[in-house]
């Protein structure tokens, strides 16, 4: 008989074996499989955006810890989109066969943007001025259509750098941001951003010198590269550009490791700074490798070409900082950061370029109204980083009551791997006759253009254009602008049963006849021209300039084939200056002029001349002043369209732009006061009438001399050859007025009201002018 202990041992062994068999025969309890990942309650953030952020995936085991981390990531997405109060949770829905649906539930809540931006310690520049410089804006009644009021720490950091550079550029060398604090205020329903700054005094330059510690390099010989001079207000940008210029110049002399290091000795007593640029040999460190991360769309070479140095070259921090600024300026990336780490040897360094692509395409539907051309609209598709190659492509279709057309443009910013922009435009445009132009024109052609930077401020842009222009004059009962040559049956006096005989009051001229200058331009002409633009700019901001110069010189020489032969020159100079002690008030002075000279026996056509109006002196209609072909029957003749243009013009303008106090700055509204003066003269073509008398004289044959012998059925169709239209000599026109400017979502809109202070008989005024939407 077996003992009790033996039985117990046998039972225990049996239990162990049975447990092992069960363990191997029955699978362990596994985590359920995710059937799908779903989202509910989201409307402000698209499902695709949320899906990209979660790591839980369909057909993988459900992991509660991973789901919790997904909740945290989704909450951060909402926080960055301006909804810090959003609540995200998850739940699982049991399904057969050990599967579950993972559902994230979102309660989005209201938008929680930046409620207020406060500056502490600023005395020279107001809080309004500093906030206006920032990309981050405050919440207001426009918050439902804008996203710039969403709190983004990266954008705040970028804004603080903009403000720092602004102060340094304006002489505040001691400026620094002491602290920046961001707090979410539930009661206010948004973030309160508090920025504490120290401005310090404004410094002027007492002396500037270059000290060279390099053999065979004389520092004084490089003084031409200095961007500052004694007496100037200290300018951090000018110091930076001098450092870059010296570094590049020394590198050309074979000193690849040399760096220009600025050193400033401040004198707080008289608020001056002595600047010295030290040229000294740097450590012999080479770039082993340049790693680029984060560019999911932009190609590597588009990023690498912004560097003036490459792998294997001498490491130079100045040129690396310059590349970082260039990459930020492209507009392709949300952020750019360049860091370095040790390489495989002590004299090697690895550069890490971190970027984050952002959308660069744009589909636009814009429109507006112009007092000149009526309703206008445009549909455009553009891409500034086409296929990640850095190329710009744009297609636009314009339509309006008067003008319509289509334009396609392409630009390659690095032509032949050089810092030369090359591109082309092809276009087709049509403009119908209207009140201020009694002829229709059609243009079809194209342009090949280049852009060559000479310095940071100066660029040279040559181009070649060829286009065909067709001029036609409407001639029907509604617009009888050519019935002295081609009578309109049943309408033209002398060819109508209602008006069988022309008279002084009713004749082919009095119903609105085109000038000989316009008639001589009828038909089709091909123009082939080479030209260039020389552009100079020191303005601080292209969208909203406050200080600096903006100048251009343009010349076009037609005659390389085609039928036109002329040299047309024009220039435009503008100076912007912020008015001291007046916050955000900018004064603008402008001078412009032009000259047209023909050669080879060519007679300029109407479209070759300068035909100006409110673009030169506000308060006048388009073509409202300058040479005009007009007879004494002003009351009956539609002479407004007989503006002929001229070969010479000159104009000047003074303007003050200012904020409209009490309105949010990001609304984009500004006011302006202006005074204009200018003249357009020297038409060289044929005209119908030499004089324009204010009263109607007694009719007599030959009253109009050699221009029109008499109003008879036969003589009325004769064409005179007077060579001097009215207002063909230099005569100054002037005006003063006020404007409202709006940077609207559909483009810049401007309202001008001008009062003419001097004019010439025959000029046509237009006090109110409204233009907006896309420029055609």
Short mmCIF file of N, CA and C in Angstrom, two decimals, residues 26-31:
data_model
loop_
_atom_site.label_atom_id
_atom_site.label_comp_id
_atom_site.label_asym_id
_atom_site.label_seq_id
_atom_site.Cartn_x
_atom_site.Cartn_y
_atom_site.Cartn_z
N UNK A 26 -3.28 25.94 -24.64
CA UNK A 26 -4.20 27.08 -24.69
C UNK A 26 -3.39 28.35 -24.74
N UNK A 27 -3.53 29.23 -25.74
CA UNK A 27 -2.75 30.47 -25.81
C UNK A 27 -3.04 31.37 -24.62
N UNK A 28 -2.01 32.13 -24.22
CA UNK A 28 -2.17 33.08 -23.13
C UNK A 28 -3.15 34.18 -23.56
N UNK A 29 -3.80 34.79 -22.57
CA UNK A 29 -4.75 35.85 -22.84
C UNK A 29 -4.03 37.04 -23.48
N UNK A 30 -4.33 37.41 -24.76
CA UNK A 30 -3.62 38.45 -25.52
C UNK A 30 -4.41 39.75 -25.50
N UNK A 31 -3.68 40.89 -25.77
CA UNK A 31 -4.34 42.20 -25.88
C UNK A 31 -5.22 42.21 -27.12
#
